[in-house]
Short mmCIF file of C-alpha atoms and ligand atoms in Angstrom, two decimals:
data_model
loop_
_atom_site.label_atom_id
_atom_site.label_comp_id
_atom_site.label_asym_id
_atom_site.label_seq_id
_atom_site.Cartn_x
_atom_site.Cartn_y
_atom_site.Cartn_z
CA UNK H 65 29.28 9.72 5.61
CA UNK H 66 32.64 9.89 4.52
CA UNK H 67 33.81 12.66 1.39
CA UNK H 68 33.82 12.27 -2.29
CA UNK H 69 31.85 9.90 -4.34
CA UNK H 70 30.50 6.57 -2.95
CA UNK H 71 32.91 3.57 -4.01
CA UNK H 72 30.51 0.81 -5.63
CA UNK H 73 31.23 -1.39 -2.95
CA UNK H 74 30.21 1.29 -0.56
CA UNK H 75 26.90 1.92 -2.61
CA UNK H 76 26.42 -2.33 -2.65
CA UNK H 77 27.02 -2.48 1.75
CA UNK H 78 24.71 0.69 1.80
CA UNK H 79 22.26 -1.72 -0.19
CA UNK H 80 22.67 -5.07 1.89
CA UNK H 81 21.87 -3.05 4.87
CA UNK H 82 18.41 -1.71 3.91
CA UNK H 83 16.76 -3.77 6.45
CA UNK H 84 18.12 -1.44 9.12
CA UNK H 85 16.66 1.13 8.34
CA UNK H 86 13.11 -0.31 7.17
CA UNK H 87 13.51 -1.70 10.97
CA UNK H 88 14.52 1.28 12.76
CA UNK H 89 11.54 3.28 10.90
CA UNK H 90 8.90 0.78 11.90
CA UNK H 91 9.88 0.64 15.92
CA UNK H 92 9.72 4.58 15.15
CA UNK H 93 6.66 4.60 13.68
CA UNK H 94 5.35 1.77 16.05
CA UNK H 95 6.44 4.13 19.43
CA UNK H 96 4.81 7.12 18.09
CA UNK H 97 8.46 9.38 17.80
CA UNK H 98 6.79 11.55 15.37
CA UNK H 99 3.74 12.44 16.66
CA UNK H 100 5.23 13.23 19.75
CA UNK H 101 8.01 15.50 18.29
CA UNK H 102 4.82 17.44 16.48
CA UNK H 103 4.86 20.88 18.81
CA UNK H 104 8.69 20.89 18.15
CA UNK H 105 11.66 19.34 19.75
CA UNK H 106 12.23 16.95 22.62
CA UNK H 107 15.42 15.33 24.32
CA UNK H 108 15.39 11.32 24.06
CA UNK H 109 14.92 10.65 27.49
CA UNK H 110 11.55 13.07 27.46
CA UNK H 111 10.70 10.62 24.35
CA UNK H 112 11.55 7.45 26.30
CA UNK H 113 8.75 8.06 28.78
CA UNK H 114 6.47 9.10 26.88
CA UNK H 115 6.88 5.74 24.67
CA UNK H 116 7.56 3.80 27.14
CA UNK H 117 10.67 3.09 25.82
CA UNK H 118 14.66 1.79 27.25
CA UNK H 119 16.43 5.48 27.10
CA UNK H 120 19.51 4.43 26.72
CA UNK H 121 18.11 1.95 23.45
CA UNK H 122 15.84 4.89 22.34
CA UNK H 123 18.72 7.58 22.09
CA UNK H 124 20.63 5.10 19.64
CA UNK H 125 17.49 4.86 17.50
CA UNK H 126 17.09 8.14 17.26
CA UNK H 127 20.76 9.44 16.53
CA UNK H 128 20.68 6.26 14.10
CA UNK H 129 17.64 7.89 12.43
CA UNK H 130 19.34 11.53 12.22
CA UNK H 131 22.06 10.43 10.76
CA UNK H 132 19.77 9.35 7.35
CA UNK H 133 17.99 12.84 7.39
CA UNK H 134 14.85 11.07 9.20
CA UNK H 135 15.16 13.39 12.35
CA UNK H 136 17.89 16.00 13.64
CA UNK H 137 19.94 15.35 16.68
CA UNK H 138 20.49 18.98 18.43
CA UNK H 139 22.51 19.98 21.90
CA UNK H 140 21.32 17.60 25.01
CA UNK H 141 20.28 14.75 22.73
CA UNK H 142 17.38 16.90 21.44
CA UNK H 143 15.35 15.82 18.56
CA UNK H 144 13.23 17.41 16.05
CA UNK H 145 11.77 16.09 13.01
CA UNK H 146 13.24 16.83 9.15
CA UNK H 147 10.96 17.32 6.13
CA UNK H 148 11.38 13.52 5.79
CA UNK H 149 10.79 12.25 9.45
CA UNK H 150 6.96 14.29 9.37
CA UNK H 151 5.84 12.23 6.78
CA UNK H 152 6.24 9.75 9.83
CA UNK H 153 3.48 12.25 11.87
CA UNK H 154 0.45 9.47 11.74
CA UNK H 155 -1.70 12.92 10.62
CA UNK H 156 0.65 14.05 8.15
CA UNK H 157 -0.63 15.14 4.75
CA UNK H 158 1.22 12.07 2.92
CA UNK H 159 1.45 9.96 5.96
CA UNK H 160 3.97 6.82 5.79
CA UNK H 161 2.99 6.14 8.90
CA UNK H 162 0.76 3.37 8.32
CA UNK H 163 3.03 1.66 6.06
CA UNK H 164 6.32 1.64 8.25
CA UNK H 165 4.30 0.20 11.30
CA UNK H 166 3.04 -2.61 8.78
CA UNK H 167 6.18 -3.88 6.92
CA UNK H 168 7.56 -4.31 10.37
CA UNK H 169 5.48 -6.46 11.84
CA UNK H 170 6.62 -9.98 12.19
CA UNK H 171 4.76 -12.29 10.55
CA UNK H 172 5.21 -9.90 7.18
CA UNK H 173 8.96 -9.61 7.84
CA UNK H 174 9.62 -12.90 8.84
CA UNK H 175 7.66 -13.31 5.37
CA UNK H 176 10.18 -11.52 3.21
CA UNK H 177 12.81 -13.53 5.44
CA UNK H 178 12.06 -16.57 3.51
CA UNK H 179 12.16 -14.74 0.07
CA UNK H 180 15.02 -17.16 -0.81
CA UNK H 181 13.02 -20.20 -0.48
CA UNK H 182 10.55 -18.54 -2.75
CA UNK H 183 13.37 -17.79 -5.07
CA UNK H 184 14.85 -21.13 -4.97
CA UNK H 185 11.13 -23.11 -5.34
CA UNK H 186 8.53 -20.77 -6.22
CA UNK H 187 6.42 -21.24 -3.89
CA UNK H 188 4.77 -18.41 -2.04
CA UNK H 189 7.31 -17.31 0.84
CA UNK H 190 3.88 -16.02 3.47
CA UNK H 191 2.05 -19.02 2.99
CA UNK H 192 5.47 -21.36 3.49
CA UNK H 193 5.79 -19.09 7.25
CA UNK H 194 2.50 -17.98 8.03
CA UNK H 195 0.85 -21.75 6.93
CA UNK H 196 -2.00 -19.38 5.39
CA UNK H 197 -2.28 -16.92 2.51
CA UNK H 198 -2.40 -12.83 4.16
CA UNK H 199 -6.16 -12.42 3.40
CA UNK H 200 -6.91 -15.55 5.36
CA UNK H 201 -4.46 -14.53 8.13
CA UNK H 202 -6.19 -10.76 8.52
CA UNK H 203 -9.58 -11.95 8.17
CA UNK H 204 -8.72 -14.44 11.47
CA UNK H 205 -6.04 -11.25 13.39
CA UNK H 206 -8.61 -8.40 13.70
CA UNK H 207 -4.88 -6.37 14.74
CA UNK H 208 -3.07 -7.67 11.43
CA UNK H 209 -6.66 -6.72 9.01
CA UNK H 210 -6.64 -3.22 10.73
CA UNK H 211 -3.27 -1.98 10.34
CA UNK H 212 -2.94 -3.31 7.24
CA UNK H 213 -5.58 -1.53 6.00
CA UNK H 214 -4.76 1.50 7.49
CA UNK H 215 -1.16 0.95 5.59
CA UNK H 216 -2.64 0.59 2.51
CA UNK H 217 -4.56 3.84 3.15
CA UNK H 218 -0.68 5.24 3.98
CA UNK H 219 0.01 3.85 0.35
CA UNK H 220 -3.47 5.76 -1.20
CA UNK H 221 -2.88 8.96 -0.08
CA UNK H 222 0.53 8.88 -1.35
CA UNK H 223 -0.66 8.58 -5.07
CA UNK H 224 -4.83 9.62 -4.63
CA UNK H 225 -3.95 13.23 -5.40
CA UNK H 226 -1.77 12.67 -8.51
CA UNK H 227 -4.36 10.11 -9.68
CA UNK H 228 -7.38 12.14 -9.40
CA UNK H 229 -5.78 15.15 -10.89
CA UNK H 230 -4.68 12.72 -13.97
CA UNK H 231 -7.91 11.17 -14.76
CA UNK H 232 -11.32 12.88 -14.85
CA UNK H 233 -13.47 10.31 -12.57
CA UNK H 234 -15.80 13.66 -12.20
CA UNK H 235 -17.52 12.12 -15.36
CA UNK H 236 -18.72 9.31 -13.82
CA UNK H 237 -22.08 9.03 -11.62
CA UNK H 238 -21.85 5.95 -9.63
CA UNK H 239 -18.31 4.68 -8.64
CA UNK H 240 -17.71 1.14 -7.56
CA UNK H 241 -14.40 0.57 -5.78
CA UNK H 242 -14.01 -3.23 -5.58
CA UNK H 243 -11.58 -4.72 -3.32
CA UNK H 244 -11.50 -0.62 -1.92
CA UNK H 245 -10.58 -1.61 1.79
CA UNK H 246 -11.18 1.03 4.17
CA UNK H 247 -12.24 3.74 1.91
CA UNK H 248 -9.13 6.20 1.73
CA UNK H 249 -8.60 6.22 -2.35
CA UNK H 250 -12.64 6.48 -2.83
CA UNK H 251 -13.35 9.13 -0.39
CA UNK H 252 -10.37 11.67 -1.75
CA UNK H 253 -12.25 10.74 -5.49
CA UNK H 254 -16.19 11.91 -3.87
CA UNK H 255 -14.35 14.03 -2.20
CA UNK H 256 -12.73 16.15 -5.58
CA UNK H 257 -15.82 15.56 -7.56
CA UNK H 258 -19.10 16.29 -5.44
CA UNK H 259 -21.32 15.16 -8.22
CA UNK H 260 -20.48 11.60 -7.86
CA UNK H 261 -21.91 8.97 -5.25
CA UNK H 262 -19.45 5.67 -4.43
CA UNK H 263 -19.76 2.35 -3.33
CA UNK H 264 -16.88 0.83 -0.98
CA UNK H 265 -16.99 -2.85 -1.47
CA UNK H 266 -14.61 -5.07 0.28
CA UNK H 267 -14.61 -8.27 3.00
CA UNK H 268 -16.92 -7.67 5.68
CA UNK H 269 -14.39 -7.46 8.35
CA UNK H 270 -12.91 -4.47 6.37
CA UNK H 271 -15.65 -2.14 4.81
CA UNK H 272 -17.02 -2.24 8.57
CA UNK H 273 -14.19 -0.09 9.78
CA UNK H 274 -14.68 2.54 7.25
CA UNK H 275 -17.08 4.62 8.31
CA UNK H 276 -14.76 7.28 10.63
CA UNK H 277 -13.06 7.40 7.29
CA UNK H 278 -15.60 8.15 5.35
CA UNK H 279 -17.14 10.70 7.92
CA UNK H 280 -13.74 12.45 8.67
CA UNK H 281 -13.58 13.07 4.37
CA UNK H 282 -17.22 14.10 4.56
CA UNK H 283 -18.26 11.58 1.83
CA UNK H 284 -20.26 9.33 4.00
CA UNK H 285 -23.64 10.37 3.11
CA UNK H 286 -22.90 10.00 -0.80
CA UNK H 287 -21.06 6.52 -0.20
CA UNK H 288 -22.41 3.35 0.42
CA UNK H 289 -20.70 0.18 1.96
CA UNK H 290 -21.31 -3.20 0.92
CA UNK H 291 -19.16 -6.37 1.71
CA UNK H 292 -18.35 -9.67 0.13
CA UNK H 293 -16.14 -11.60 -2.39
CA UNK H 294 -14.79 -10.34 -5.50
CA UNK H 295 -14.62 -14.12 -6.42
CA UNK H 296 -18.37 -13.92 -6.15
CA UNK H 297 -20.17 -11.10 -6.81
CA UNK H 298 -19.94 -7.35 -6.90
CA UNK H 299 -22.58 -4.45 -6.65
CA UNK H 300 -24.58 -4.12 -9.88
CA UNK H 301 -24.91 -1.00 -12.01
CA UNK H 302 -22.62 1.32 -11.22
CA UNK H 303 -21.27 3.75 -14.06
CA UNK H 304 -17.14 2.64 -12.99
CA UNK H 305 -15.65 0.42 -11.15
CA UNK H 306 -12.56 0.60 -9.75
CA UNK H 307 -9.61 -2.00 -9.12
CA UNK H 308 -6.74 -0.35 -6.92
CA UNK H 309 -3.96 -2.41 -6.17
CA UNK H 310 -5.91 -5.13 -6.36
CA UNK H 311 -5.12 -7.25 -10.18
CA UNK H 312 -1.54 -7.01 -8.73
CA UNK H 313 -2.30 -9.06 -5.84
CA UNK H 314 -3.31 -11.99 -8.11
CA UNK H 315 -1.77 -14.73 -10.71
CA UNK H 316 -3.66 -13.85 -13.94
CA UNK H 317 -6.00 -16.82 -13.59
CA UNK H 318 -7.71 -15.10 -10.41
CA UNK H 319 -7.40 -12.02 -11.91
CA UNK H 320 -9.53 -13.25 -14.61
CA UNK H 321 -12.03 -14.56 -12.02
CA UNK H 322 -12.24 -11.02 -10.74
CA UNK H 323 -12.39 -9.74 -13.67
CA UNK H 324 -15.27 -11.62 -15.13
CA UNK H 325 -16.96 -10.94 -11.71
CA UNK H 326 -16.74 -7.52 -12.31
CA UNK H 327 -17.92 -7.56 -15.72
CA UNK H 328 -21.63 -9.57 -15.05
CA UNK H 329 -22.09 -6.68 -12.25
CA UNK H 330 -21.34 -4.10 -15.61
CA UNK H 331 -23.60 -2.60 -17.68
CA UNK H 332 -22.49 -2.86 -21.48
CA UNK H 333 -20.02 0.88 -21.63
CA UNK H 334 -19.38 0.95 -17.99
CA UNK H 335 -15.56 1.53 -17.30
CA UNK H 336 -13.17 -0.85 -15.81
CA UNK H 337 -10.47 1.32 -13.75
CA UNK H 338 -7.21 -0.63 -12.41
CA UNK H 339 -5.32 1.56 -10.80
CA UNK H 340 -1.88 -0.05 -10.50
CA UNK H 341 1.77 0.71 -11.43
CA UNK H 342 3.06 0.19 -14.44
CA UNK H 343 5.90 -2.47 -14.58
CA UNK H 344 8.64 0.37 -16.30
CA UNK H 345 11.35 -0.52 -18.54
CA UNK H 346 14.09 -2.83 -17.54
CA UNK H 347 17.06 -0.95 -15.58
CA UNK H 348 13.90 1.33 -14.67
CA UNK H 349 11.27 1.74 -11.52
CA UNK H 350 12.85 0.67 -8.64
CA UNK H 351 9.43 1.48 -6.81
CA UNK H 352 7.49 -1.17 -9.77
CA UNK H 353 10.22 -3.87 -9.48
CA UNK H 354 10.34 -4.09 -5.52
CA UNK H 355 6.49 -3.62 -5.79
CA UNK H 356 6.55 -6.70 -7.47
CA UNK H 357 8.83 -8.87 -5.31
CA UNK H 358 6.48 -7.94 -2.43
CA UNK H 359 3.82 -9.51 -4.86
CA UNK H 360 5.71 -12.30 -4.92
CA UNK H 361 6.40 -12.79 -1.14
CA UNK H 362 3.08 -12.11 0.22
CA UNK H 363 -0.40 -11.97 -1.46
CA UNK H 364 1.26 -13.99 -4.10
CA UNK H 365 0.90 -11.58 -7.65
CA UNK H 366 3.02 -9.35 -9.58
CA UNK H 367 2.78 -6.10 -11.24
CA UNK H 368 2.23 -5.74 -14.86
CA UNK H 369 3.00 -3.62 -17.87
CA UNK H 370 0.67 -1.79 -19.76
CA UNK H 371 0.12 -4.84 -22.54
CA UNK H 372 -0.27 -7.25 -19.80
CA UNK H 373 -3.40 -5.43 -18.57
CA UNK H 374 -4.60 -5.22 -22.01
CA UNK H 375 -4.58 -8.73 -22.63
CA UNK H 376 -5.88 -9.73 -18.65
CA UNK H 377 -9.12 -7.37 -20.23
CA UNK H 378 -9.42 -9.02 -23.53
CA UNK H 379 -9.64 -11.86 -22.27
CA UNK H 380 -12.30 -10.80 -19.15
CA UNK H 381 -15.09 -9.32 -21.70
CA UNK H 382 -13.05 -5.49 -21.52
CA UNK H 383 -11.39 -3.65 -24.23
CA UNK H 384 -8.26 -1.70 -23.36
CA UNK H 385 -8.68 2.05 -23.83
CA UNK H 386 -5.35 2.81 -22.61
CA UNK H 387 -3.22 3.68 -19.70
CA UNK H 388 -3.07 6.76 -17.91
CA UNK H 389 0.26 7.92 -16.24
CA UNK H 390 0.01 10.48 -12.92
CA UNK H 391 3.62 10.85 -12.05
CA UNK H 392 2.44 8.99 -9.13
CA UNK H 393 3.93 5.12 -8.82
CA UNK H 394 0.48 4.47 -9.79
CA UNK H 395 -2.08 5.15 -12.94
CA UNK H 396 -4.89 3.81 -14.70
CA UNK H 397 -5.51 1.18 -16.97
CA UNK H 398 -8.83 1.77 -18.53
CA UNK H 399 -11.06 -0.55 -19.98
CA UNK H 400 -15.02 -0.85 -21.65
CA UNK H 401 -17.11 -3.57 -20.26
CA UNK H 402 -17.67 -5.06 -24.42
C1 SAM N 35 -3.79 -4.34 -1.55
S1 SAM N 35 -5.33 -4.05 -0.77
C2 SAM N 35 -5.94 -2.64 -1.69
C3 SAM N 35 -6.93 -1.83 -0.92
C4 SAM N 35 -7.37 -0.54 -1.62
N1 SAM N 35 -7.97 -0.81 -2.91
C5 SAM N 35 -6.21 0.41 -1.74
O1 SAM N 35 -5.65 0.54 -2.82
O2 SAM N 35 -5.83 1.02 -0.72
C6 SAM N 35 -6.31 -5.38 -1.39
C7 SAM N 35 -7.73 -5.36 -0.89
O3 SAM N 35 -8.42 -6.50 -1.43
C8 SAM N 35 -9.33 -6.95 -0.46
N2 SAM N 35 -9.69 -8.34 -0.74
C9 SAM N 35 -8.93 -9.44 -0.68
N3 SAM N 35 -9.62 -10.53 -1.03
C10 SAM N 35 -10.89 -10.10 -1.29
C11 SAM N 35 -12.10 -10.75 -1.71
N4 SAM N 35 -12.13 -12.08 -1.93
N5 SAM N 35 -13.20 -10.00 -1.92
C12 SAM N 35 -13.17 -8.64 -1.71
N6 SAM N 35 -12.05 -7.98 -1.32
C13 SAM N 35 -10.94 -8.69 -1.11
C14 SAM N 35 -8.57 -6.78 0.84
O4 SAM N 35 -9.42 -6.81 1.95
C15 SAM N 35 -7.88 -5.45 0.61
O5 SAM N 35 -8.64 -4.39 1.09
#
């Protein structure tokens, strides 16, 4: 980095060239750099065999990665991770780990690769590569479905804490997570409030790799696991039932669908909890507006502000009882099956 303030056309190149980094993180994440730098540091060429990685290739990774606070580069091309890079440690408290292995993959980047086409027509930019929509793709790619859900259990744990310390779900007895993949945002709830017993619902070839999960967050013997559509039907009678990051995969008209699924499963007063992100203000949320143009490239949905929501549950059989922020890029829209 050069001195003084960054010239706007410095901050707009720094910009364009995102994609570097996202890329260099994911081959990180993919070769395991942090979880092998865990007991402390280790020179690149140490790294390179252990990852089975080019040394020569690997040292320029690295130093590229130190020089955006990621790692530090120390005498004889050591390496040690920064506060940053642990969050790249697959067992790190707030893990990222997941995530940067996933949005690297190919068939998701060559996804956002066609985001102009989507632009230009609007037609969905995974289905116009991919020939299928994502769910379709993971439920055939037993690799794809896994480390996708094990990125979107990156994503929970990144906002479960803030979320659970926001709302009181200890006031509920049974809690239905619909659409709750492999159980990360569920377990931390049973988890905080012992009192309450869950059931993980979700596509068959996802709730079935739950159960380490579940067991490692010692929740297992108060949740149950039960798989399907959302489109069809969802378990019966429980006291909530939650929606995370799920209405902001959909166009409203499926969301409605879900919706209305949810609701004949509801007992008149149960609670209707999407957890989602609130769209922000315009000039506002970088996190909410990117959000949403992933929405748009892959699953095909887009996030929402607070009277969207409202209106997606008056016209489901809900009413709104309001949103709850947790400081977290996430929070909860509430609503009262009517
Ligand atoms: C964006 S992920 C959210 C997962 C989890 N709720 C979370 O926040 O980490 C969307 C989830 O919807 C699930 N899903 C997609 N289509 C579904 C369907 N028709 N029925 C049930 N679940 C579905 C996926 O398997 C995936 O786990």
């Amino acid at each position: 980095m050069g001195s003084g303030p960054e010239r706007p056309s410095q901050a707009l190149l720094r910009l364009v060239n995102g994609y570097q980094v996202t890329q260099a993180l994911h081959v990180a994440a993919v070769l395991g750099i942090a979880d092998l730098l865990t007991d402390g540091p280790r020179s690149s060429d140490d790294l390179a065999a252990a990852a089975g990685a080019h040394p020569d290739a690997l040292y320029r990774l690295l130093r590229a990665l130190a020089s955006v606070d990621v790692l530090r580069e120390e005498d004889g091309r050591l390496f040690a991770l920064t506060p940053i890079g642990d969050g790249l440690r697959s067992d790190a408290p707030q893990s990222v780990a997941g995530w940067a292995a996933f949005v690297g993959e190919p068939y998701y980047w060559q996804a956002w690769g066609a985001l102009l086409h989507g632009v230009r027509t609007g037609e969905n930019a995974f289905q116009h590569v991919n020939g299928v929509d994502p769910w379709t793709l993971r439920a055939r790619e037993p690799e794809r479905s896994a480390s996708f859900d094990r990125a979107m259990a990156s994503v929970s744990r990144q906002v479960a804490a803030a979320v659970i310390a926001a709302y009181d779900f200890g006031r509920f007895g049974t809690i239905v997570d619909v659409g709750g993949g492999n159980g990360a945002f569920l377990a931390a709830v049973l988890a905080a409030h012992p009192s309450t017993r869950g059931v993980l619902f979700d596509q068959p070839h996802v709730v079935s790799g739950a159960g380490p999960l579940l067991v490692a967050a010692g929740v297992a013997d108060r949740c149950e696991t039960v798989s399907g559509s959302f489109f069809d039907a969802v378990p019966a009678g429980g006291d909530a039932y939650v929606l995370k990051a799920i209405l902001h995969d959909w166009e409203d008209d499926d969301c409605l669908r879900i919706l209305r699924t949810c609701r004949r499963a509801m007992p008149d007063g149960a609670a209707l909890l999407a957890v989602e992100r609130d769209l922000g203000a315009p000039n506002a949320a970088p996190e909410s507006k990117f959000s949403d143009l992933n929405m748009l490239v892959a699953p095909g949905g887009r996030e929402r502000s607070p009277e969207a929501y409202a209106a997606l549950f008056a016209a489901s059989g809900f009413r709104f009882v309001g949103f709850t922020p947790s400081g977290a890029p996430a929070g909860v829209f509430e609503g009262t099956a009517a």
